[in-house]
Amino acid sequence: MTARDDAQGLPPAPEVVQMEVGLLQNFCEILYCPESREAAIVDPAWEVDRLLAEVTRLNLKVTAVLITHTHNDHIEGVDLVVEKTGAAVVVNPREAAVLRAPGRMLVEVTDGRDVAIGKRGVRALETPGHTVGGTCYLAQGYVVTGDVLFVGGCGRTDFQGGDTGEMWKSLQRLMRLPEETRVYPGHDYGDTPTSTIAHEIRSNRFLRCATFEEFQALRERKRA
Ligand SMILES: [Zn+2]
């Protein structure tokens, strides 16, 4: 399967609400089906009360928690969300261990698997490099990129499980998504809260690298 195919046959896209939480400029997303009112929360952390207040305001029922990767600032609120909603936790098998808990429903998703959210859905794309099981969630028209791709940047590769070569491949794959695809990153590190693949290809210096060697030099020089 070529990366160009990543967006083919996607289910209809969930509505998306982006919320910034905590002191590390983390973004969470609420993805929901407007017909069934079922919802998934991506990377719940820091301000679960605010996230669940928005869920209530929108008259939604949280049935899933989607994890982009298991760094603490992305999973700090999982326990509380599961306790309050009974949602299943969706994560890549390479990072599932840290989220296992007695009585919890854990759904391990590998590359290309679709995750239903009511009558809508997203597709898991394995994008390692920042972590071993880093996963982006692709919908028709947008992609939730965790700490793989930021507006104007990309995730660090010098943490445990990081790999600059894998990051390069993951970013190359994201660059082949339809260029109008909107990017929802894991942190508010850019000039704008979201961007598009086209904009990032033009302006993100990590994506403008012509070779892996150029990328590696830039990524491993800049620790941010
Ligand atoms: Zn991270």
mmCIF file of N, CA and C in Angstrom, residues 28-73:
data_model
loop_
_atom_site.group_PDB
_atom_site.id
_atom_site.type_symbol
_atom_site.label_atom_id
_atom_site.label_comp_id
_atom_site.label_asym_id
_atom_site.label_seq_id
_atom_site.Cartn_x
_atom_site.Cartn_y
_atom_site.Cartn_z
ATOM 1 N N CYS A 28 -5.932 18.674 23.014
ATOM 2 C CA CYS A 28 -6.795 17.499 22.977
ATOM 3 C C CYS A 28 -7.834 17.763 21.896
ATOM 4 N N GLU A 29 -8.378 16.702 21.344
ATOM 5 C CA GLU A 29 -9.496 16.857 20.407
ATOM 6 C C GLU A 29 -10.667 16.012 20.869
ATOM 7 N N ILE A 30 -11.838 16.578 20.695
ATOM 8 C CA ILE A 30 -13.069 15.801 20.827
ATOM 9 C C ILE A 30 -13.558 15.542 19.407
ATOM 10 N N LEU A 31 -13.639 14.263 19.042
ATOM 11 C CA LEU A 31 -14.133 13.869 17.711
ATOM 12 C C LEU A 31 -15.507 13.265 17.918
ATOM 13 N N TYR A 32 -16.502 13.718 17.149
ATOM 14 C CA TYR A 32 -17.832 13.180 17.420
ATOM 15 C C TYR A 32 -18.688 13.016 16.179
ATOM 16 N N CYS A 33 -19.626 12.103 16.324
ATOM 17 C CA CYS A 33 -20.613 11.842 15.281
ATOM 18 C C CYS A 33 -21.851 12.679 15.580
ATOM 19 N N PRO A 34 -22.198 13.611 14.680
ATOM 20 C CA PRO A 34 -23.333 14.494 14.963
ATOM 21 C C PRO A 34 -24.678 13.768 14.945
ATOM 22 N N GLU A 35 -24.710 12.582 14.318
ATOM 23 C CA GLU A 35 -25.979 11.836 14.292
ATOM 24 C C GLU A 35 -26.183 11.054 15.588
ATOM 25 N N SER A 36 -25.207 10.241 15.935
ATOM 26 C CA SER A 36 -25.378 9.366 17.108
ATOM 27 C C SER A 36 -24.952 10.043 18.406
ATOM 28 N N ARG A 37 -24.211 11.143 18.315
ATOM 29 C CA ARG A 37 -23.651 11.883 19.456
ATOM 30 C C ARG A 37 -22.570 11.096 20.184
ATOM 31 N N GLU A 38 -22.063 10.025 19.567
ATOM 32 C CA GLU A 38 -20.924 9.318 20.156
ATOM 33 C C GLU A 38 -19.651 10.116 19.907
ATOM 34 N N ALA A 39 -18.729 10.039 20.875
ATOM 35 C CA ALA A 39 -17.519 10.859 20.792
ATOM 36 C C ALA A 39 -16.293 10.085 21.232
ATOM 37 N N ALA A 40 -15.152 10.529 20.723
ATOM 38 C CA ALA A 40 -13.849 10.048 21.184
ATOM 39 C C ALA A 40 -13.035 11.264 21.615
ATOM 40 N N ILE A 41 -12.277 11.104 22.678
ATOM 41 C CA ILE A 41 -11.355 12.168 23.098
ATOM 42 C C ILE A 41 -9.938 11.705 22.794
ATOM 43 N N VAL A 42 -9.190 12.551 22.077
ATOM 44 C CA VAL A 42 -7.802 12.236 21.756
ATOM 45 C C VAL A 42 -6.892 12.822 22.836
ATOM 46 N N ASP A 43 -6.035 11.973 23.395
ATOM 47 C CA ASP A 43 -4.988 12.374 24.351
ATOM 48 C C ASP A 43 -5.515 13.224 25.513
ATOM 49 N N PRO A 44 -6.465 12.706 26.290
ATOM 50 C CA PRO A 44 -6.998 13.513 27.397
ATOM 51 C C PRO A 44 -5.953 13.723 28.484
ATOM 52 N N ALA A 45 -5.790 14.974 28.902
ATOM 53 C CA ALA A 45 -4.804 15.292 29.941
ATOM 54 C C ALA A 45 -5.132 16.641 30.568
ATOM 55 N N TRP A 46 -4.647 16.794 31.777
ATOM 56 C CA TRP A 46 -4.561 18.062 32.509
ATOM 57 C C TRP A 46 -5.882 18.698 32.908
ATOM 58 N N GLU A 47 -6.822 18.792 31.989
ATOM 59 C CA GLU A 47 -8.058 19.531 32.309
ATOM 60 C C GLU A 47 -9.267 18.697 31.888
ATOM 61 N N VAL A 48 -9.351 17.502 32.468
ATOM 62 C CA VAL A 48 -10.435 16.590 32.112
ATOM 63 C C VAL A 48 -11.798 17.219 32.417
ATOM 64 N N ASP A 49 -11.889 17.977 33.497
ATOM 65 C CA ASP A 49 -13.161 18.631 33.816
ATOM 66 C C ASP A 49 -13.641 19.518 32.670
ATOM 67 N N ARG A 50 -12.717 20.274 32.103
ATOM 68 C CA ARG A 50 -13.076 21.149 30.970
ATOM 69 C C ARG A 50 -13.472 20.337 29.747
ATOM 70 N N LEU A 51 -12.721 19.267 29.496
ATOM 71 C CA LEU A 51 -13.040 18.408 28.344
ATOM 72 C C LEU A 51 -14.439 17.809 28.501
ATOM 73 N N LEU A 52 -14.725 17.302 29.700
ATOM 74 C CA LEU A 52 -16.025 16.650 29.903
ATOM 75 C C LEU A 52 -17.165 17.671 29.964
ATOM 76 N N ALA A 53 -16.863 18.893 30.387
ATOM 77 C CA ALA A 53 -17.895 19.948 30.351
ATOM 78 C C ALA A 53 -18.279 20.246 28.898
ATOM 79 N N GLU A 54 -17.279 20.239 28.024
ATOM 80 C CA GLU A 54 -17.567 20.466 26.597
ATOM 81 C C GLU A 54 -18.371 19.298 26.024
ATOM 82 N N VAL A 55 -18.007 18.085 26.443
ATOM 83 C CA VAL A 55 -18.752 16.892 26.025
ATOM 84 C C VAL A 55 -20.226 17.026 26.435
ATOM 85 N N THR A 56 -20.453 17.459 27.652
ATOM 86 C CA THR A 56 -21.825 17.629 28.155
ATOM 87 C C THR A 56 -22.545 18.737 27.392
ATOM 88 N N ARG A 57 -21.822 19.850 27.161
ATOM 89 C CA ARG A 57 -22.430 20.985 26.452
ATOM 90 C C ARG A 57 -22.876 20.581 25.054
ATOM 91 N N LEU A 58 -22.113 19.683 24.441
ATOM 92 C CA LEU A 58 -22.434 19.234 23.080
ATOM 93 C C LEU A 58 -23.368 18.024 23.077
ATOM 94 N N ASN A 59 -23.759 17.610 24.278
ATOM 95 C CA ASN A 59 -24.678 16.471 24.400
ATOM 96 C C ASN A 59 -24.103 15.196 23.769
ATOM 97 N N LEU A 60 -22.851 14.887 24.154
ATOM 98 C CA LEU A 60 -22.158 13.744 23.577
ATOM 99 C C LEU A 60 -21.979 12.642 24.622
ATOM 100 N N LYS A 61 -21.730 11.426 24.107
ATOM 101 C CA LYS A 61 -21.387 10.287 24.968
ATOM 102 C C LYS A 61 -20.012 9.794 24.537
ATOM 103 N N VAL A 62 -19.052 9.831 25.447
ATOM 104 C CA VAL A 62 -17.680 9.420 25.122
ATOM 105 C C VAL A 62 -17.582 7.904 25.145
ATOM 106 N N THR A 63 -17.289 7.318 23.989
ATOM 107 C CA THR A 63 -17.176 5.859 23.912
ATOM 108 C C THR A 63 -15.737 5.400 23.717
ATOM 109 N N ALA A 64 -14.848 6.327 23.365
ATOM 110 C CA ALA A 64 -13.450 5.933 23.136
ATOM 111 C C ALA A 64 -12.496 7.057 23.514
ATOM 112 N N VAL A 65 -11.319 6.630 23.932
ATOM 113 C CA VAL A 65 -10.188 7.530 24.125
ATOM 114 C C VAL A 65 -9.132 7.092 23.119
ATOM 115 N N LEU A 66 -8.691 8.002 22.269
ATOM 116 C CA LEU A 66 -7.675 7.664 21.269
ATOM 117 C C LEU A 66 -6.327 8.219 21.718
ATOM 118 N N ILE A 67 -5.310 7.367 21.682
ATOM 119 C CA ILE A 67 -3.988 7.764 22.157
ATOM 120 C C ILE A 67 -3.038 7.892 20.965
ATOM 121 N N THR A 68 -2.400 9.065 20.843
ATOM 122 C CA THR A 68 -1.387 9.219 19.790
ATOM 123 C C THR A 68 -0.058 8.617 20.226
ATOM 124 N N HIS A 69 0.261 8.766 21.507
ATOM 125 C CA HIS A 69 1.456 8.140 22.093
ATOM 126 C C HIS A 69 1.358 8.306 23.601
ATOM 127 N N THR A 70 2.203 7.573 24.311
ATOM 128 C CA THR A 70 1.958 7.439 25.756
ATOM 129 C C THR A 70 2.886 8.295 26.623
ATOM 130 N N HIS A 71 3.421 9.380 26.090
ATOM 131 C CA HIS A 71 4.087 10.336 26.982
ATOM 132 C C HIS A 71 3.050 10.897 27.953
ATOM 133 N N ASN A 72 3.522 11.159 29.176
ATOM 134 C CA ASN A 72 2.590 11.489 30.246
ATOM 135 C C ASN A 72 1.680 12.676 29.935
ATOM 136 N N ASP A 73 2.209 13.662 29.222
ATOM 137 C CA ASP A 73 1.393 14.853 28.957
ATOM 138 C C ASP A 73 0.272 14.582 27.965
#
